[in-house]
Coordinates of C-alpha atoms and ligand atoms in Angstrom, one line a residue:
X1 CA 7.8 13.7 -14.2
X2 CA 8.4 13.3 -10.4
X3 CA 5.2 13.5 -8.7
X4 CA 3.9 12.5 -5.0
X5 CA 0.5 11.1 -4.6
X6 CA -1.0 12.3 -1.1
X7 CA -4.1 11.6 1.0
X8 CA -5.8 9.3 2.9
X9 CA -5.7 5.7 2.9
X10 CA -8.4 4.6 0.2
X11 CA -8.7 7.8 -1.5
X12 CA -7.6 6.0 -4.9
X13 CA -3.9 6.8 -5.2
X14 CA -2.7 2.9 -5.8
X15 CA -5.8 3.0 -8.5
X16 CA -4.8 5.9 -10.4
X17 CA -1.1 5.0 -10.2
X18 CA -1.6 2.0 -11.9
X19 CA -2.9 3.5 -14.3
X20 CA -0.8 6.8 -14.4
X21 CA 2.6 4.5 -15.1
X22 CA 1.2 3.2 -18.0
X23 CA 0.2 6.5 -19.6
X24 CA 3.7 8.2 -18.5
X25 CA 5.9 5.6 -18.7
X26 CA 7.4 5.9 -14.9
X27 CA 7.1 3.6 -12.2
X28 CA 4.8 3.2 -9.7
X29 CA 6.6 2.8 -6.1
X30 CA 4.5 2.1 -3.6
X31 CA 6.0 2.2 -0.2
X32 CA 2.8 -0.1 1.0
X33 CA 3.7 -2.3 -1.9
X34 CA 7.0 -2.6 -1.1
X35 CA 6.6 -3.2 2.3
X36 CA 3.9 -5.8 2.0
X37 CA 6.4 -7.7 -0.4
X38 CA 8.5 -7.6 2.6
X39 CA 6.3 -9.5 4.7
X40 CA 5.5 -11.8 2.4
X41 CA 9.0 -12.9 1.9
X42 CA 9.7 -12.9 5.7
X43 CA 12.8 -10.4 5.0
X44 CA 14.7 -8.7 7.8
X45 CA 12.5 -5.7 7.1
X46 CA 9.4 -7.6 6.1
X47 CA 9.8 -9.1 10.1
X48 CA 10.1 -6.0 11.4
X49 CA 7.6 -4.3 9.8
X50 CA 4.6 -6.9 10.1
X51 CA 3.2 -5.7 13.2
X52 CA 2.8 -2.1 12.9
X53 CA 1.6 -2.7 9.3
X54 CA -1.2 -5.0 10.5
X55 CA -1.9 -2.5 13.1
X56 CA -2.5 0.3 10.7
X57 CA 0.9 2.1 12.7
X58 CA 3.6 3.7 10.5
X59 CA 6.8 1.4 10.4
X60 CA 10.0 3.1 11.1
X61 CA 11.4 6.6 9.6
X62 CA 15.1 5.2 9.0
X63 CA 13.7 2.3 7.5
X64 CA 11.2 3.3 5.0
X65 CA 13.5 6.4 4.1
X66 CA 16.0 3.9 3.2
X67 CA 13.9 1.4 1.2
X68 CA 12.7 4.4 -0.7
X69 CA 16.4 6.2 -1.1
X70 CA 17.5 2.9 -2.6
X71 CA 14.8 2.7 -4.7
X72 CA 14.4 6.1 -6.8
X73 CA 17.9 5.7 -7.9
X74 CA 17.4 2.5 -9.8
X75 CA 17.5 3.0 -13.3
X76 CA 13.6 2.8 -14.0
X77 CA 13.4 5.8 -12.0
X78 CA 15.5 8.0 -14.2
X79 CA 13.0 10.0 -15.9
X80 CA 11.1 10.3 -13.0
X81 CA 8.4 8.4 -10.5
X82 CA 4.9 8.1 -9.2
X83 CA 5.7 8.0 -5.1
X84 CA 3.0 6.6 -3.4
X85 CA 2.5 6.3 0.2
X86 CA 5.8 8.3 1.1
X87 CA 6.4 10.7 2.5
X88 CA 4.0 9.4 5.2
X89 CA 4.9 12.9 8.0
X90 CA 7.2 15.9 7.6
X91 CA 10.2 14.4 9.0
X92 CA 10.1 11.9 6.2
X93 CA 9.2 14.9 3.7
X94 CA 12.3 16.4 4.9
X95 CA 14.4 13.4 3.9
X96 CA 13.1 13.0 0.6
X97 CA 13.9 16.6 0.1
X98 CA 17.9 16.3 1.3
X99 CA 17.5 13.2 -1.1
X100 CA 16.3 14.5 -4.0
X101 CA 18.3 17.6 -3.8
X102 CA 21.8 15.4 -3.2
X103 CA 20.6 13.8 -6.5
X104 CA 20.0 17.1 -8.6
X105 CA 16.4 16.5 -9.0
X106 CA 13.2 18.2 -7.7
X107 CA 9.6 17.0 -7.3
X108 CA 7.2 18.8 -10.3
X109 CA 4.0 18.5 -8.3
X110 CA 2.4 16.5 -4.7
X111 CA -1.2 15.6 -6.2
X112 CA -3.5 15.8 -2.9
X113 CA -6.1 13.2 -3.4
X114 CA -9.0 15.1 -1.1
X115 CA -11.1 12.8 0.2
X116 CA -14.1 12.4 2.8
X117 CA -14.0 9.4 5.2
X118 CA -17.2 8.2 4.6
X119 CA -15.7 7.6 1.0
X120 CA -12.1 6.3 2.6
X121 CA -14.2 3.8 4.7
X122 CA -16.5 2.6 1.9
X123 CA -13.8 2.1 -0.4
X124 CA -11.3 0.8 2.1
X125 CA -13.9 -2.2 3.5
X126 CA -14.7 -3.1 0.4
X127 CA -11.2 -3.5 -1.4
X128 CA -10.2 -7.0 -2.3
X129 CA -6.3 -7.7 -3.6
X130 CA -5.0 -9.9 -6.0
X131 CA -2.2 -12.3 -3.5
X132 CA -0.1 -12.5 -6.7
X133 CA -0.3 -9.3 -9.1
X134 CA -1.3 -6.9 -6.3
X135 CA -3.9 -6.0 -8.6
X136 CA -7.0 -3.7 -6.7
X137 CA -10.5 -4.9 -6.4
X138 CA -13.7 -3.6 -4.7
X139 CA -16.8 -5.7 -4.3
X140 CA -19.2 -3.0 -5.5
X141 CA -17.5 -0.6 -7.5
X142 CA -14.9 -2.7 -9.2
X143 CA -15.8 -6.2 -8.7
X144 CA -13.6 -9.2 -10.3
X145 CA -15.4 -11.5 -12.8
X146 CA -15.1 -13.8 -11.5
X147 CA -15.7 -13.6 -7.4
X148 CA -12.5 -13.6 -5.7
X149 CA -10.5 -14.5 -8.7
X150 CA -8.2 -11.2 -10.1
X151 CA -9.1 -10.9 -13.6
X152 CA -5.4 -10.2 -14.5
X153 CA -3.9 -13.3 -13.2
X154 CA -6.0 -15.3 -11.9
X155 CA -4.9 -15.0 -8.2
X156 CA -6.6 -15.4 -5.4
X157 CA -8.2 -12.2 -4.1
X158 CA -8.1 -11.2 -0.7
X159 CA -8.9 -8.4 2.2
X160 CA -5.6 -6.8 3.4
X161 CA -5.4 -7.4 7.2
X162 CA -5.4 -4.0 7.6
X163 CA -8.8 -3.1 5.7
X164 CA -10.5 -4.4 8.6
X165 CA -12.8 -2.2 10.2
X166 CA -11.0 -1.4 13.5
X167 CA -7.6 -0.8 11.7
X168 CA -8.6 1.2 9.1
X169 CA -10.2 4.0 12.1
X170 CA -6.6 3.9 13.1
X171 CA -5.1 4.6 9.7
X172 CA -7.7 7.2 9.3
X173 CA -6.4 8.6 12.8
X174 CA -2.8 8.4 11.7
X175 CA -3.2 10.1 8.6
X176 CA -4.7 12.9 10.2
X177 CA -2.4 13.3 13.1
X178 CA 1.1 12.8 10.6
X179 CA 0.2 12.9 7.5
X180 CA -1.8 16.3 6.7
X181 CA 0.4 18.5 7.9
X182 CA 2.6 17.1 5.3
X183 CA -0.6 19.6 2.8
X184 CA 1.1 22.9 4.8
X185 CA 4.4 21.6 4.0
X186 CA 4.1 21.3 0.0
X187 CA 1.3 24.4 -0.1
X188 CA 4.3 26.5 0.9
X189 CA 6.6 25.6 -1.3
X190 CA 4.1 25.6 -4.5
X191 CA 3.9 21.9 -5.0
X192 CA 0.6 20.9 -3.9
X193 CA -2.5 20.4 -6.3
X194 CA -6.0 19.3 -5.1
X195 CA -7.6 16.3 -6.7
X196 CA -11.0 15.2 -5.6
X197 CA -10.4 11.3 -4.4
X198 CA -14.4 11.2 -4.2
X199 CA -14.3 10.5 -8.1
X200 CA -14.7 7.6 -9.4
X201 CA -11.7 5.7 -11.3
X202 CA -12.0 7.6 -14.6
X203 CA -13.4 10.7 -13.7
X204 CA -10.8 11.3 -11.9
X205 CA -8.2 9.9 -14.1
X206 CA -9.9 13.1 -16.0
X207 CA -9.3 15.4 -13.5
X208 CA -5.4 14.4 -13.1
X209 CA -4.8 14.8 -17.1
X210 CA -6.5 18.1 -17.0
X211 CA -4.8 18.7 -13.8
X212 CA -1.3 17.9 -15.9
X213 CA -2.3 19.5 -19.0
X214 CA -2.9 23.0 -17.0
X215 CA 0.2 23.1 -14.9
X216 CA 2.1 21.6 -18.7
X217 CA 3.7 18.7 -17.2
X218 CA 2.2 17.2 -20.2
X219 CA 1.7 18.3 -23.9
X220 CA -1.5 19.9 -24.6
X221 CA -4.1 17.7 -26.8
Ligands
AMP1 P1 -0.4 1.8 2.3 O1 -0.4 0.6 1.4 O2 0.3 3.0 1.7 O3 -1.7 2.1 3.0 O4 0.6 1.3 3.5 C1 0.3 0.2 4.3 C2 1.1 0.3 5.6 O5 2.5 0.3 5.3 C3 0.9 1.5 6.5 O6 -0.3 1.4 7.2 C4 2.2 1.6 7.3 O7 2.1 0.6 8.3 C5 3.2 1.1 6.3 N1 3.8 2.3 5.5 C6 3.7 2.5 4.2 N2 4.3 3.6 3.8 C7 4.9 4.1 5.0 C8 5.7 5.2 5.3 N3 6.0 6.1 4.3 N4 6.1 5.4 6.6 C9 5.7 4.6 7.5 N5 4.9 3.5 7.3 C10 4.5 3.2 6.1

Protein backbone atom coordinates (compact mmCIF):
# COMPACT_ATOMS: atom_id res chain seq x y z
CA UNK A 1 0.00 0.00 0.00
CA UNK A 2 1.32 3.47 -1.01
CA UNK A 3 -0.32 5.91 1.09
CA UNK A 4 0.47 9.85 1.93
CA UNK A 5 -0.21 11.02 5.43
CA UNK A 6 -1.42 14.83 5.25
CA UNK A 7 -2.14 17.67 7.70
CA UNK A 8 -0.88 19.85 10.00
CA UNK A 9 2.11 19.75 12.01
CA UNK A 10 0.97 17.78 15.28
CA UNK A 11 -2.13 16.31 13.97
CA UNK A 12 -0.63 12.65 14.86
CA UNK A 13 0.78 11.50 11.50
CA UNK A 14 4.39 10.43 12.96
CA UNK A 15 2.12 8.68 15.81
CA UNK A 16 0.03 6.64 13.78
CA UNK A 17 2.78 5.90 11.31
CA UNK A 18 4.68 4.21 13.78
CA UNK A 19 2.29 2.29 14.44
CA UNK A 20 0.80 1.74 10.83
CA UNK A 21 4.39 0.10 9.70
CA UNK A 22 4.15 -2.32 12.03
CA UNK A 23 0.57 -3.47 11.23
CA UNK A 24 1.34 -3.29 7.28
CA UNK A 25 4.68 -4.21 7.07
CA UNK A 26 5.99 -0.91 4.98
CA UNK A 27 8.19 1.71 6.06
CA UNK A 28 7.67 4.72 7.58
CA UNK A 29 9.63 7.66 5.75
CA UNK A 30 9.48 10.62 7.38
CA UNK A 31 10.89 13.55 5.48
CA UNK A 32 11.19 15.41 9.09
CA UNK A 33 12.98 12.34 10.21
CA UNK A 34 15.17 12.23 7.59
CA UNK A 35 16.01 15.59 7.69
CA UNK A 36 16.54 15.86 11.39
CA UNK A 37 19.08 12.88 11.02
CA UNK A 38 20.73 15.18 8.63
CA UNK A 39 21.38 17.79 11.12
CA UNK A 40 22.45 15.65 13.55
CA UNK A 41 25.21 14.17 11.51
CA UNK A 42 26.22 17.71 10.24
CA UNK A 43 25.85 16.31 6.45
CA UNK A 44 26.06 18.54 3.44
CA UNK A 45 22.27 18.55 3.52
CA UNK A 46 21.84 18.33 7.27
CA UNK A 47 24.05 22.00 7.13
CA UNK A 48 21.90 23.29 4.75
CA UNK A 49 18.89 22.49 6.09
CA UNK A 50 19.32 23.47 9.85
CA UNK A 51 18.17 26.92 9.74
CA UNK A 52 14.96 26.82 7.94
CA UNK A 53 14.14 23.69 9.99
CA UNK A 54 14.61 25.46 13.25
CA UNK A 55 12.66 28.24 11.84
CA UNK A 56 9.65 26.22 11.15
CA UNK A 57 10.47 27.32 7.06
CA UNK A 58 10.27 24.52 4.43
CA UNK A 59 13.87 23.48 3.28
CA UNK A 60 14.39 23.41 -0.43
CA UNK A 61 12.14 21.66 -3.27
CA UNK A 62 15.20 20.13 -5.24
CA UNK A 63 16.48 18.96 -2.15
CA UNK A 64 13.79 17.24 -0.29
CA UNK A 65 12.43 15.82 -3.79
CA UNK A 66 15.68 14.20 -4.11
CA UNK A 67 16.15 12.73 -0.56
CA UNK A 68 12.69 11.36 -1.06
CA UNK A 69 13.24 10.06 -4.92
CA UNK A 70 16.30 8.18 -3.56
CA UNK A 71 14.57 6.85 -0.93
CA UNK A 72 11.19 5.10 -2.16
CA UNK A 73 13.22 3.05 -4.48
CA UNK A 74 15.22 1.24 -1.87
CA UNK A 75 14.21 -2.07 -1.56
CA UNK A 76 12.06 -1.80 1.80
CA UNK A 77 9.90 0.33 -0.21
CA UNK A 78 8.90 -2.30 -2.79
CA UNK A 79 5.52 -3.17 -1.59
CA UNK A 80 4.80 0.16 -0.86
CA UNK A 81 5.35 3.13 1.92
CA UNK A 82 3.83 5.36 4.53
CA UNK A 83 5.10 9.07 3.28
CA UNK A 84 5.06 11.38 5.83
CA UNK A 85 5.66 14.92 5.71
CA UNK A 86 6.09 15.06 1.80
CA UNK A 87 4.72 16.32 -0.33
CA UNK A 88 4.87 19.54 1.76
CA UNK A 89 3.10 22.10 -1.59
CA UNK A 90 1.85 21.27 -5.02
CA UNK A 91 5.03 21.72 -6.81
CA UNK A 92 6.48 18.95 -4.71
CA UNK A 93 3.08 16.86 -5.30
CA UNK A 94 3.84 17.27 -8.83
CA UNK A 95 7.23 15.67 -8.56
CA UNK A 96 6.18 12.77 -6.63
CA UNK A 97 3.71 12.22 -9.25
CA UNK A 98 6.37 12.34 -12.41
CA UNK A 99 8.19 10.00 -9.87
CA UNK A 100 5.94 7.55 -9.10
CA UNK A 101 4.59 7.35 -12.61
CA UNK A 102 8.45 6.93 -14.19
CA UNK A 103 8.47 4.06 -11.66
CA UNK A 104 5.04 2.25 -12.70
CA UNK A 105 3.48 2.81 -9.44
CA UNK A 106 0.60 4.99 -8.12
CA UNK A 107 -0.36 6.28 -4.67
CA UNK A 108 -3.76 4.09 -3.28
CA UNK A 109 -4.90 6.85 -0.95
CA UNK A 110 -3.54 10.68 0.73
CA UNK A 111 -5.04 10.10 4.44
CA UNK A 112 -5.92 13.90 5.53
CA UNK A 113 -5.42 14.03 9.15
CA UNK A 114 -8.10 17.03 9.88
CA UNK A 115 -7.19 18.81 12.66
CA UNK A 116 -8.00 22.02 14.72
CA UNK A 117 -5.15 24.22 15.97
CA UNK A 118 -6.06 24.46 19.30
CA UNK A 119 -5.39 20.57 19.10
CA UNK A 120 -2.04 21.14 16.75
CA UNK A 121 -0.76 23.62 19.50
CA UNK A 122 -1.61 21.47 22.48
CA UNK A 123 -0.10 18.51 21.15
CA UNK A 124 2.77 20.22 19.50
CA UNK A 125 4.04 22.20 23.00
CA UNK A 126 3.74 19.32 24.69
CA UNK A 127 5.64 16.63 22.55
CA UNK A 128 8.91 15.45 23.93
CA UNK A 129 11.41 13.06 21.58
CA UNK A 130 13.45 10.38 22.29
CA UNK A 131 17.47 11.97 21.06
CA UNK A 132 18.19 8.31 20.10
CA UNK A 133 15.05 6.21 18.86
CA UNK A 134 13.07 9.22 17.64
CA UNK A 135 10.48 7.74 19.66
CA UNK A 136 7.27 10.48 20.38
CA UNK A 137 6.26 11.58 23.74
CA UNK A 138 3.75 14.19 25.19
CA UNK A 139 3.79 15.24 28.87
CA UNK A 140 0.04 14.90 29.33
CA UNK A 141 -1.25 12.50 27.00
CA UNK A 142 1.49 10.13 26.53
CA UNK A 143 3.98 10.75 29.14
CA UNK A 144 7.28 8.49 29.50
CA UNK A 145 7.77 6.52 32.77
CA UNK A 146 10.02 7.58 33.57
CA UNK A 147 10.22 11.71 33.14
CA UNK A 148 12.31 12.56 30.32
CA UNK A 149 13.63 9.01 29.80
CA UNK A 150 12.00 7.21 26.39
CA UNK A 151 10.65 4.09 27.59
CA UNK A 152 11.95 2.26 24.46
CA UNK A 153 15.46 3.00 24.83
CA UNK A 154 16.24 4.75 27.40
CA UNK A 155 17.24 8.01 25.58
CA UNK A 156 17.16 11.12 26.65
CA UNK A 157 13.92 13.00 25.82
CA UNK A 158 13.75 16.27 24.47
CA UNK A 159 11.55 19.37 22.94
CA UNK A 160 12.33 19.74 19.17
CA UNK A 161 13.63 23.25 18.60
CA UNK A 162 10.99 23.76 16.55
CA UNK A 163 8.02 22.87 19.05
CA UNK A 164 8.61 26.06 20.58
CA UNK A 165 5.86 28.27 20.81
CA UNK A 166 6.82 31.02 18.31
CA UNK A 167 7.92 28.44 15.58
CA UNK A 168 5.23 26.30 15.70
CA UNK A 169 2.65 29.71 14.74
CA UNK A 170 4.92 29.70 11.79
CA UNK A 171 4.56 26.10 10.80
CA UNK A 172 0.96 26.48 11.45
CA UNK A 173 1.14 29.50 8.90
CA UNK A 174 3.15 27.54 6.45
CA UNK A 175 0.95 24.70 6.35
CA UNK A 176 -1.85 26.75 5.65
CA UNK A 177 -0.41 28.99 2.97
CA UNK A 178 1.49 25.61 1.01
CA UNK A 179 0.38 22.87 2.28
CA UNK A 180 -3.61 22.75 1.99
CA UNK A 181 -3.96 23.34 -1.28
CA UNK A 182 -2.13 20.24 -1.67
CA UNK A 183 -6.40 18.73 -0.15
CA UNK A 184 -7.68 20.41 -3.75
CA UNK A 185 -4.94 18.67 -5.46
CA UNK A 186 -5.63 14.87 -4.30
CA UNK A 187 -9.68 15.66 -3.84
CA UNK A 188 -9.55 15.89 -7.65
CA UNK A 189 -7.96 13.19 -8.51
CA UNK A 190 -9.94 10.73 -5.93
CA UNK A 191 -7.11 10.11 -3.46
CA UNK A 192 -7.95 12.02 -0.52
CA UNK A 193 -9.66 10.57 2.65
CA UNK A 194 -10.56 12.59 5.79
CA UNK A 195 -9.32 11.39 9.18
CA UNK A 196 -10.14 13.23 12.23
CA UNK A 197 -6.43 14.13 13.86
CA UNK A 198 -8.49 15.33 17.04
CA UNK A 199 -8.61 11.60 18.13
CA UNK A 200 -6.74 10.26 20.33
CA UNK A 201 -3.84 7.60 19.43
CA UNK A 202 -6.15 4.53 19.28
CA UNK A 203 -9.29 5.92 18.30
CA UNK A 204 -7.99 6.98 15.62
CA UNK A 205 -5.85 4.13 14.82
CA UNK A 206 -9.67 2.81 14.64
CA UNK A 207 -10.80 5.14 12.27
CA UNK A 208 -7.70 4.54 9.77
CA UNK A 209 -8.49 0.58 9.83
CA UNK A 210 -12.05 1.16 9.20
CA UNK A 211 -11.04 3.86 6.90
CA UNK A 212 -8.77 0.83 5.07
CA UNK A 213 -11.19 -1.84 5.44
CA UNK A 214 -14.01 0.45 3.54
CA UNK A 215 -11.98 1.59 0.61
CA UNK A 216 -10.40 -2.65 0.68
CA UNK A 217 -6.89 -1.62 0.89
CA UNK A 218 -6.99 -4.22 3.49
CA UNK A 219 -8.88 -7.64 4.02
CA UNK A 220 -12.14 -7.38 5.68
CA UNK A 221 -12.13 -8.94 9.42
P1 LIG B 1 8.14 17.62 10.21
O1 LIG B 1 8.86 16.70 11.13
O2 LIG B 1 7.41 16.92 9.12
O3 LIG B 1 7.26 18.61 10.96
O4 LIG B 1 9.26 18.49 9.47
C1 LIG B 1 10.17 19.29 10.21
C2 LIG B 1 10.77 20.36 9.30
O5 LIG B 1 11.49 19.70 8.24
C3 LIG B 1 9.77 21.25 8.59
O6 LIG B 1 9.35 22.32 9.40
C4 LIG B 1 10.60 21.70 7.40
O7 LIG B 1 11.56 22.67 7.79
C5 LIG B 1 11.35 20.45 7.03
N1 LIG B 1 10.60 19.61 6.06
C6 LIG B 1 10.11 18.36 6.26
N2 LIG B 1 9.52 17.89 5.14
C7 LIG B 1 9.64 18.87 4.22
C8 LIG B 1 9.23 19.00 2.86
N3 LIG B 1 8.55 18.02 2.24
N4 LIG B 1 9.53 20.14 2.21
C9 LIG B 1 10.20 21.13 2.82
N5 LIG B 1 10.60 21.09 4.10
C10 LIG B 1 10.34 19.97 4.80
Amino acid sequence: MRLVLLGPPGAGKGTQAGVLKEKLGIPHISTGDMLREAVKEKTEAGLTVKSYMDKGDLVPDELVTRIVAERVVKNDAKNGFLLDGFPRNTKQGRELEDKMRSLGIGLDAVLYFNTKEETVIERLTGRRVCTVCGMIFHIKNMPPKVEGICDACDGKLIQREDDKIETIKNRIRIYTEKTEPLLAFYKEKGLLKEVSGDLDVDSLFKELMDLFKRERLIQQG
